[in-house]
Coordinates of N, CA, C and O in Angstrom, one line a residue:
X1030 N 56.1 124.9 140.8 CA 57.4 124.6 140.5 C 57.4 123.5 139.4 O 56.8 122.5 139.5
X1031 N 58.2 123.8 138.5 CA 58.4 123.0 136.9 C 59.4 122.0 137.9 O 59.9 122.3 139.0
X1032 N 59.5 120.5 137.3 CA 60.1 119.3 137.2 C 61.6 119.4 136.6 O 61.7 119.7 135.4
X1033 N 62.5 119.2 137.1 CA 63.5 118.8 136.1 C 63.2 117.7 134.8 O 62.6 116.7 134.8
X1034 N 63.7 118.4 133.9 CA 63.4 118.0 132.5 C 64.0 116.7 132.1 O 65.2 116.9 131.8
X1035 N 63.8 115.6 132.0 CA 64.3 114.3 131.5 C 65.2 115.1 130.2 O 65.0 116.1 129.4
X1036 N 66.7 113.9 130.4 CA 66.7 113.9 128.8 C 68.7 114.2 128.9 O 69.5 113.9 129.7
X1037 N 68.8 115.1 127.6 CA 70.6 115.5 127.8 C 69.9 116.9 127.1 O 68.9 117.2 126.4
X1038 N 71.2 117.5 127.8 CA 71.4 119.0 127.3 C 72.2 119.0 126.0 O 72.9 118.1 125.7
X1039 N 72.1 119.9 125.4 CA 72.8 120.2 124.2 C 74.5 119.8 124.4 O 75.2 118.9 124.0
X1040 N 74.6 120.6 125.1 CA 76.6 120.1 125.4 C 76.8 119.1 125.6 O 77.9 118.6 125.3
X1041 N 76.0 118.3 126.2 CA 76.5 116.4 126.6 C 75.9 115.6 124.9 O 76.0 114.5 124.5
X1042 N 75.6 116.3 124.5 CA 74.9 116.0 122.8 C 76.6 116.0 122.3 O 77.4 115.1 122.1
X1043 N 76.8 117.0 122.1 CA 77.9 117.8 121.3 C 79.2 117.2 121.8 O 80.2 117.1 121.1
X1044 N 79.1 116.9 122.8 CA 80.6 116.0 123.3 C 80.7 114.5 123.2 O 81.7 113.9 123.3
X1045 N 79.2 114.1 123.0 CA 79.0 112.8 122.7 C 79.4 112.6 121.1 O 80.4 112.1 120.7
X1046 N 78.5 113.1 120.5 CA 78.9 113.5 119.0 C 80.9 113.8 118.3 O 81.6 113.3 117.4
X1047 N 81.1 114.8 119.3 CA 82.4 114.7 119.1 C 83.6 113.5 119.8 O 84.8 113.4 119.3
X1048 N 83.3 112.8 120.5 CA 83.8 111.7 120.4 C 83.7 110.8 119.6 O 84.6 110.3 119.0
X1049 N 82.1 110.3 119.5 CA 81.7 109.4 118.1 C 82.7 110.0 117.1 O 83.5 109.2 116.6
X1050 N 82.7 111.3 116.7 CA 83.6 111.5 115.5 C 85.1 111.1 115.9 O 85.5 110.1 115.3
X1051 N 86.1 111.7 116.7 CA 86.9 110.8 116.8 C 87.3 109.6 116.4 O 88.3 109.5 115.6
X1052 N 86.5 108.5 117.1 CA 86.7 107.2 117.5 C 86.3 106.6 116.3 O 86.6 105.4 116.1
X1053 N 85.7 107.4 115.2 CA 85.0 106.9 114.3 C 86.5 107.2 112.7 O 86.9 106.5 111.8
X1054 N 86.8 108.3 113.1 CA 88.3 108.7 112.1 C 89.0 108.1 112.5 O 89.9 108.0 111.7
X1055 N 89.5 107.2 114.1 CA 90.5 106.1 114.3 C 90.5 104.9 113.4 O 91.4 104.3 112.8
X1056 N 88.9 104.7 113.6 CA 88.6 103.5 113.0 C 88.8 103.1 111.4 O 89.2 102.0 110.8
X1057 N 88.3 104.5 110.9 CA 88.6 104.7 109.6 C 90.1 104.4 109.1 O 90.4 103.9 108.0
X1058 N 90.7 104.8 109.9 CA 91.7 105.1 109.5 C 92.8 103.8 109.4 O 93.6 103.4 108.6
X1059 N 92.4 103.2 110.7 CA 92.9 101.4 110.8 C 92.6 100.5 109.7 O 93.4 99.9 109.1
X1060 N 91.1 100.4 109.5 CA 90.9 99.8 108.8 C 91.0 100.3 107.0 O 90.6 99.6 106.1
X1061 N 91.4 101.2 106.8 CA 92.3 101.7 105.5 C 93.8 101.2 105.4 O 94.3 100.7 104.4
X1062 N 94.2 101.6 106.6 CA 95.7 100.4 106.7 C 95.4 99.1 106.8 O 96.3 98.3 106.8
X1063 N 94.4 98.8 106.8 CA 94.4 97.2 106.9 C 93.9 96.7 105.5 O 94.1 95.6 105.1
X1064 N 93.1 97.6 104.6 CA 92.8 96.9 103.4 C 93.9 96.9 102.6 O 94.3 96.0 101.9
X1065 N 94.6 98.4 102.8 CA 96.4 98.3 102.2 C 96.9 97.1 102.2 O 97.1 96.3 101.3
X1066 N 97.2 97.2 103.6 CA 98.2 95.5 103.6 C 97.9 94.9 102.9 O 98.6 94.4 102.1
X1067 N 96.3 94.7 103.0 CA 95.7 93.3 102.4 C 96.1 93.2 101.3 O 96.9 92.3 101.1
X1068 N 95.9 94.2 100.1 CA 95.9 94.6 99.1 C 97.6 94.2 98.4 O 97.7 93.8 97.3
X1069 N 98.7 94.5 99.3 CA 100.1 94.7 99.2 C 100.6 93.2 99.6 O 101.6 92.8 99.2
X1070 N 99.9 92.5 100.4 CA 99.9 91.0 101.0 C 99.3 90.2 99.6 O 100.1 89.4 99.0
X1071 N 98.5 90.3 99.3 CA 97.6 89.7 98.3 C 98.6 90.1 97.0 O 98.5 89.2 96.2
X1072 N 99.2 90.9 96.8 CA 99.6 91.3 95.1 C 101.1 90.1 95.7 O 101.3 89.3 94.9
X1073 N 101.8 90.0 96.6 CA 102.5 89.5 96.9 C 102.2 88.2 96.9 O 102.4 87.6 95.9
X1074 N 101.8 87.9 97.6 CA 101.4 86.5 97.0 C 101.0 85.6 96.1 O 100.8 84.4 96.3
X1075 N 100.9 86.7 94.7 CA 100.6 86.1 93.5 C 101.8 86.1 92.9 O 102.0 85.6 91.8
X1076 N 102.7 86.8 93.6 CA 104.0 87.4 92.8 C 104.2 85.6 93.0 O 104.0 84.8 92.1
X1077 N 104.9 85.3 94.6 CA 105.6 84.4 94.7 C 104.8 83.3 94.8 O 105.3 82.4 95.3
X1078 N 103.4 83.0 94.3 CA 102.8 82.1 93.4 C 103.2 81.6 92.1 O 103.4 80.5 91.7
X1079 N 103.3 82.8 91.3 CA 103.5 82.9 89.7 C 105.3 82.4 89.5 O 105.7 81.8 88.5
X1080 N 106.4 82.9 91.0 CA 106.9 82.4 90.8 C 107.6 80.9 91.2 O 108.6 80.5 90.7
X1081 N 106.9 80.4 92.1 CA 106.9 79.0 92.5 C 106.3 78.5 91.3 O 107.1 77.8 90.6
X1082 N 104.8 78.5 90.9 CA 104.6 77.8 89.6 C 105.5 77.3 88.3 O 105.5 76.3 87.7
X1083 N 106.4 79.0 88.1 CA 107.5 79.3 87.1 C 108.8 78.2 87.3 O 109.2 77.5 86.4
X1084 N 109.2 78.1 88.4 CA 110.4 76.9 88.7 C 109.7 75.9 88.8 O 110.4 75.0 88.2
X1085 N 108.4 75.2 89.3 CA 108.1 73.7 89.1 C 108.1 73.3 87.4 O 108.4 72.2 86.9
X1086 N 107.6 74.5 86.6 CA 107.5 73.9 85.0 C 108.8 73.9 84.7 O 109.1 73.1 83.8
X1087 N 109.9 74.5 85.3 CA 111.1 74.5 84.7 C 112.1 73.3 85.4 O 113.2 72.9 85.1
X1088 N 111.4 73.1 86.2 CA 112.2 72.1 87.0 C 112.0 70.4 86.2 O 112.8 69.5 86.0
X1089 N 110.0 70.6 85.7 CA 109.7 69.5 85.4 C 110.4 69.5 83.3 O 110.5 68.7 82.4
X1090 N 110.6 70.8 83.4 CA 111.2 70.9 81.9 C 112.6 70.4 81.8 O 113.0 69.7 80.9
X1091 N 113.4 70.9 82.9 CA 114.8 70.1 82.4 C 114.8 68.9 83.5 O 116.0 68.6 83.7
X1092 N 114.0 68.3 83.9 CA 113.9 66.7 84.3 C 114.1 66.0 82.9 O 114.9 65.1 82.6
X1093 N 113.1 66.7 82.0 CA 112.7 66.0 80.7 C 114.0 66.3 79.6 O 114.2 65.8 78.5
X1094 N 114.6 67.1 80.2 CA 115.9 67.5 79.0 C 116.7 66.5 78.3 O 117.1 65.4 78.8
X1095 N 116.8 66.7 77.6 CA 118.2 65.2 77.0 C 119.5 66.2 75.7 O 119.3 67.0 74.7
X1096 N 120.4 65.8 76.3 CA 121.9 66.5 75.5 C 121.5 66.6 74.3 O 120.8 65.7 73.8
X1097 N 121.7 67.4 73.9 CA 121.8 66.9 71.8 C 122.3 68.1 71.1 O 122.1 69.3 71.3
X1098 N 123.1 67.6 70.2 CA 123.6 69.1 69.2 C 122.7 69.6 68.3 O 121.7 69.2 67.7
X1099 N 123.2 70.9 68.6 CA 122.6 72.0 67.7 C 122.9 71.8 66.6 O 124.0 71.5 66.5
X1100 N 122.3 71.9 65.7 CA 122.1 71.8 63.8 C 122.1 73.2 63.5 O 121.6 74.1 64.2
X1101 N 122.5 73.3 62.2 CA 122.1 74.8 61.6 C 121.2 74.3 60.5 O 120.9 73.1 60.3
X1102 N 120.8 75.4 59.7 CA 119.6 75.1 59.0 C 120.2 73.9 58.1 O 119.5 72.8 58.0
X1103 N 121.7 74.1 57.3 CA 122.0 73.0 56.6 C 122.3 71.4 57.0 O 122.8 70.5 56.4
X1104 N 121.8 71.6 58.7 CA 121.9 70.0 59.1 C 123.2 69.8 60.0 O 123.3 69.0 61.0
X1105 N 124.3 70.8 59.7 CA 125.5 70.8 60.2 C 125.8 70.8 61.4 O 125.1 71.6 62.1
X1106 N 126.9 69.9 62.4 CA 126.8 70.0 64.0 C 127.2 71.4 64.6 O 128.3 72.0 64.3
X1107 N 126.5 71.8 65.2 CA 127.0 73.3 66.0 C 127.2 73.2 67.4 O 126.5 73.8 68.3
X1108 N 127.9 72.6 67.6 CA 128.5 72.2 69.3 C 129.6 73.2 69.5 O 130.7 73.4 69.0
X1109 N 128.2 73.9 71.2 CA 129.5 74.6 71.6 C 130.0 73.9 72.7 O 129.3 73.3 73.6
X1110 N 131.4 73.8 72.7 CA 131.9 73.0 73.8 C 131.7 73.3 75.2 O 131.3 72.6 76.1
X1111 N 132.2 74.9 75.3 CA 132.3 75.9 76.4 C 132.0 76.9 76.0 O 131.9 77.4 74.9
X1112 N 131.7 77.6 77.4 CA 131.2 79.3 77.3 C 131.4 79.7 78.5 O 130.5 79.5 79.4
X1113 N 132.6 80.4 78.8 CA 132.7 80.5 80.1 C 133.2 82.4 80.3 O 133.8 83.0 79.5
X1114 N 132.5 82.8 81.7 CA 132.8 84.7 81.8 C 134.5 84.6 81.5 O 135.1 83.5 81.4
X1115 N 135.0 85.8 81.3 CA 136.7 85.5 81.5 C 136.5 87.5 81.5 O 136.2 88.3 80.6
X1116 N 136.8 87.8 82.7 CA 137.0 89.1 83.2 C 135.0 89.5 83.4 O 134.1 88.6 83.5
X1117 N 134.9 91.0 83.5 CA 133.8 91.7 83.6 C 132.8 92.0 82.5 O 131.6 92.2 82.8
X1118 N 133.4 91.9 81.2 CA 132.6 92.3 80.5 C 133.0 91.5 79.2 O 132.9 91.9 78.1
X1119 N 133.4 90.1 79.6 CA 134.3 89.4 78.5 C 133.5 87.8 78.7 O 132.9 87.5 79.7
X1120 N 133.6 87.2 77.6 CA 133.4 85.8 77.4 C 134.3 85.0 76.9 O 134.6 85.4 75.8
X1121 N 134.7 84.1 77.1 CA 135.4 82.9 76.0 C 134.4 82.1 75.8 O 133.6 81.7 76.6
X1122 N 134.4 81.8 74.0 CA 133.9 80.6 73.2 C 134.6 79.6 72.6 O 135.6 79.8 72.0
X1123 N 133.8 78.5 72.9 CA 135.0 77.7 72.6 C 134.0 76.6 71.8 O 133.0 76.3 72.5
X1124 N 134.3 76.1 70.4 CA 133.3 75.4 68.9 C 134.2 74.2 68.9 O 135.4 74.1 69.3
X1125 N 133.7 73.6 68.7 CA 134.1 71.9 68.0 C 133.1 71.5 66.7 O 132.0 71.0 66.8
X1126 N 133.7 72.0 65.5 CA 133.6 71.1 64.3 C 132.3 72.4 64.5 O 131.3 72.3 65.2
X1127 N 132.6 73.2 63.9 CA 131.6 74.3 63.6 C 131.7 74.9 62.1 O 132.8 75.5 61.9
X1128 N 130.6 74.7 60.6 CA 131.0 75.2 59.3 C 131.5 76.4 59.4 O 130.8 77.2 60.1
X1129 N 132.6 76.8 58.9 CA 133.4 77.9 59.1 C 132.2 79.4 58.7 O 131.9 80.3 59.4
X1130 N 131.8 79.2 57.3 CA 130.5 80.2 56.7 C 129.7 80.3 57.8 O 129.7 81.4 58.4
X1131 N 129.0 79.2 58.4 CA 128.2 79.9 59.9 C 129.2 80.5 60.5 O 129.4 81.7 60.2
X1132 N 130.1 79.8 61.5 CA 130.9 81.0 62.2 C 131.0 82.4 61.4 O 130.7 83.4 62.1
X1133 N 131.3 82.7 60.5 CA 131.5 83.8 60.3 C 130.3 85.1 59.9 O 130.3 86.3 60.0
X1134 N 129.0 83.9 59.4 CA 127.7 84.8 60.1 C 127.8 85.1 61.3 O 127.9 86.2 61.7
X1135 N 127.9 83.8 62.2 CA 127.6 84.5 63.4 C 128.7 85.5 64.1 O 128.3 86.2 65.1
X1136 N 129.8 85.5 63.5 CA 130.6 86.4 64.5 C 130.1 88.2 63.5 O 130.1 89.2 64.1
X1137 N 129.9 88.0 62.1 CA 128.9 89.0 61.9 C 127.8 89.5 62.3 O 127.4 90.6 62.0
X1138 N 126.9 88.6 63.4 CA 125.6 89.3 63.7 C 126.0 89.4 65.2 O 125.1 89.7 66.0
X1139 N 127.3 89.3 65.6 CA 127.7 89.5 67.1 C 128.3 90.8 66.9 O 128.2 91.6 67.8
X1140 N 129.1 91.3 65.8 CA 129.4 92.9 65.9 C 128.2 93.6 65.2 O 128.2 94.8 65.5
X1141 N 127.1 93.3 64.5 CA 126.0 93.9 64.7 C 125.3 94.4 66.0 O 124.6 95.5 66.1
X1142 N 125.6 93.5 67.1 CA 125.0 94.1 68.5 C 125.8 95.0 69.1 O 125.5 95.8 70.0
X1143 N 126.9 94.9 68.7 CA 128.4 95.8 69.8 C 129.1 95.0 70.1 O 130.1 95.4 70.6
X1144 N 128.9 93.7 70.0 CA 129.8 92.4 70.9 C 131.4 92.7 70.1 O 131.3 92.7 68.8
X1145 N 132.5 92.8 70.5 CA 134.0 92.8 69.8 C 134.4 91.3 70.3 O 134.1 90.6 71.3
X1146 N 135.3 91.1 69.1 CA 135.9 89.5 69.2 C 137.4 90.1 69.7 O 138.1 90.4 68.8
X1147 N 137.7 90.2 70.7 CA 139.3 90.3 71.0 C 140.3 89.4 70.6 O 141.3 90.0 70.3
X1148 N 140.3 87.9 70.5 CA 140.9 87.0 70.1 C 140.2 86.1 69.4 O 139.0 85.8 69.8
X1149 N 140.9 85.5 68.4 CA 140.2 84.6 67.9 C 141.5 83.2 67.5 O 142.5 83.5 66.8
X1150 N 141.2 82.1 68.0 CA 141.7 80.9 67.2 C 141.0 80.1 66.6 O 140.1 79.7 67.2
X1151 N 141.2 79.6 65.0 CA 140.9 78.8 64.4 C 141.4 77.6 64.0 O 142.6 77.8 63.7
X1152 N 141.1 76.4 63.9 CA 141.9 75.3 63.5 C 140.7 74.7 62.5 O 139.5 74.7 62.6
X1153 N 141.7 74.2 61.2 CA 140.8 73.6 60.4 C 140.6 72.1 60.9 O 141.3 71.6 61.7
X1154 N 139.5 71.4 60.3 CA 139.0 69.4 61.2 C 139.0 68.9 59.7 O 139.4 69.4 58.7
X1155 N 138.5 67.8 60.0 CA 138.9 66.7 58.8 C 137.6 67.2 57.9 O 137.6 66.6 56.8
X1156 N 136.8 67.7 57.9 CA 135.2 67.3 57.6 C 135.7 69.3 56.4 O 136.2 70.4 56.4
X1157 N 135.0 68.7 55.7 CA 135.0 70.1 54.6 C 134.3 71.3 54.5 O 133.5 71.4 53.6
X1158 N 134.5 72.4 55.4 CA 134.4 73.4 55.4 C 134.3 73.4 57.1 O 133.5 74.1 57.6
X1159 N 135.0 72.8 57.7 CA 134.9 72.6 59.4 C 135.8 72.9 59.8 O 136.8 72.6 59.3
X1160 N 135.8 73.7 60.9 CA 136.7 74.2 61.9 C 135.9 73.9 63.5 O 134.8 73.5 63.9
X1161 N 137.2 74.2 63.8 CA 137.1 74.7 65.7 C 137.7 75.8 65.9 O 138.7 76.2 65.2
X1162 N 137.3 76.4 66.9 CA 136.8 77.6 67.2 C 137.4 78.0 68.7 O 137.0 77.2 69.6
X1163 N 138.3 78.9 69.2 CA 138.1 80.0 70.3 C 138.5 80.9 70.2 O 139.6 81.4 69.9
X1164 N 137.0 81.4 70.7 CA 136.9 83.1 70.7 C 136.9 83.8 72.1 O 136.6 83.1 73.1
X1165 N 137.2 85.1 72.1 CA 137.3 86.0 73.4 C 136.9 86.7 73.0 O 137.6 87.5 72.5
X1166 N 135.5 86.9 73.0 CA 134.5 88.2 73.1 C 134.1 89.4 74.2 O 134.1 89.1 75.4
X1167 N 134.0 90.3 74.0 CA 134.1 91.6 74.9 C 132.9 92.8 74.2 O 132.7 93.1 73.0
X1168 N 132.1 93.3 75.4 CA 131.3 94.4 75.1 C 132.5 95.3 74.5 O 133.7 95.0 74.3
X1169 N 131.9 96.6 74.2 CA 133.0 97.6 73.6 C 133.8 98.3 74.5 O 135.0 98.3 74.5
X1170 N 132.6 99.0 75.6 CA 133.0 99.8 76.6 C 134.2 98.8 77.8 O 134.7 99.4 78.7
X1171 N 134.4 97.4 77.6 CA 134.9 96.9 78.3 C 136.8 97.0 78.0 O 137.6 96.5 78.7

């Protein structure tokens, strides 16, 4: 009489094997969602790095700010007083002592974009070729 044979039979092979496969495509599979996150965690975190950095320069930029008027190329003061929304698709401008020739470039390179001036007041100032200014500007479609 032959000995029972040490050892595993083919079927306890094949079911061991098929579980390792299983257990082994769970694993895969977790750890694929976990490099994701990582991946989606990490791109996130540079976002709101890049933008925390972005407000401390700008924070430490208008600490450093100081008022002052705008000049045009000829030296001239270009203060705008106000600029405030007025409806949805509207602005009021409002100039103190602005050379009239600029104004009127500029309200030329504002209907260059589509911008319409709906109202306009002018008043002449003591200073020679100076005015003040308010405007009611409006996209077209508005």
């Amino acid at each position: 009489m032959r000995g029972r044979a040490r050892g595993f039979t083919l079927l306890e092979l094949l079911v061991a094997v098929a579980i390792f496969a299983v257990v082994s495509a769970f694993a895969y599979e977790g750890l694929s969602q976990a490099l994701k996150a990582r991946r989606r965690l990490d791109h996130e975190r540079r976002f709101w790095q890049g933008l925390a950095i972005t407000f401390s320069e700008l924070k430490q930029d208008l600490a450093q700010a100081r008022p002052r008027p705008v000049r045009d190329a000829a030296g001239l003061r270009q203060e705008i007083v106000r600029m405030q929304p007025s409806g949805r698709h509207a602005a009021r401008v409002v100039f103190d002592r602005v050379d009239f020739n600029t104004l009127v470039a500029w309200l030329a390179s504002l209907q260059q974009r589509g911008i319409h001036v709906r109202r306009a007041s002018i008043n002449r100032r003591r200073g020679p070729g100076e005015v003040s200014a308010s405007l009611m500007l409006a996209e077209p479609h508005a």
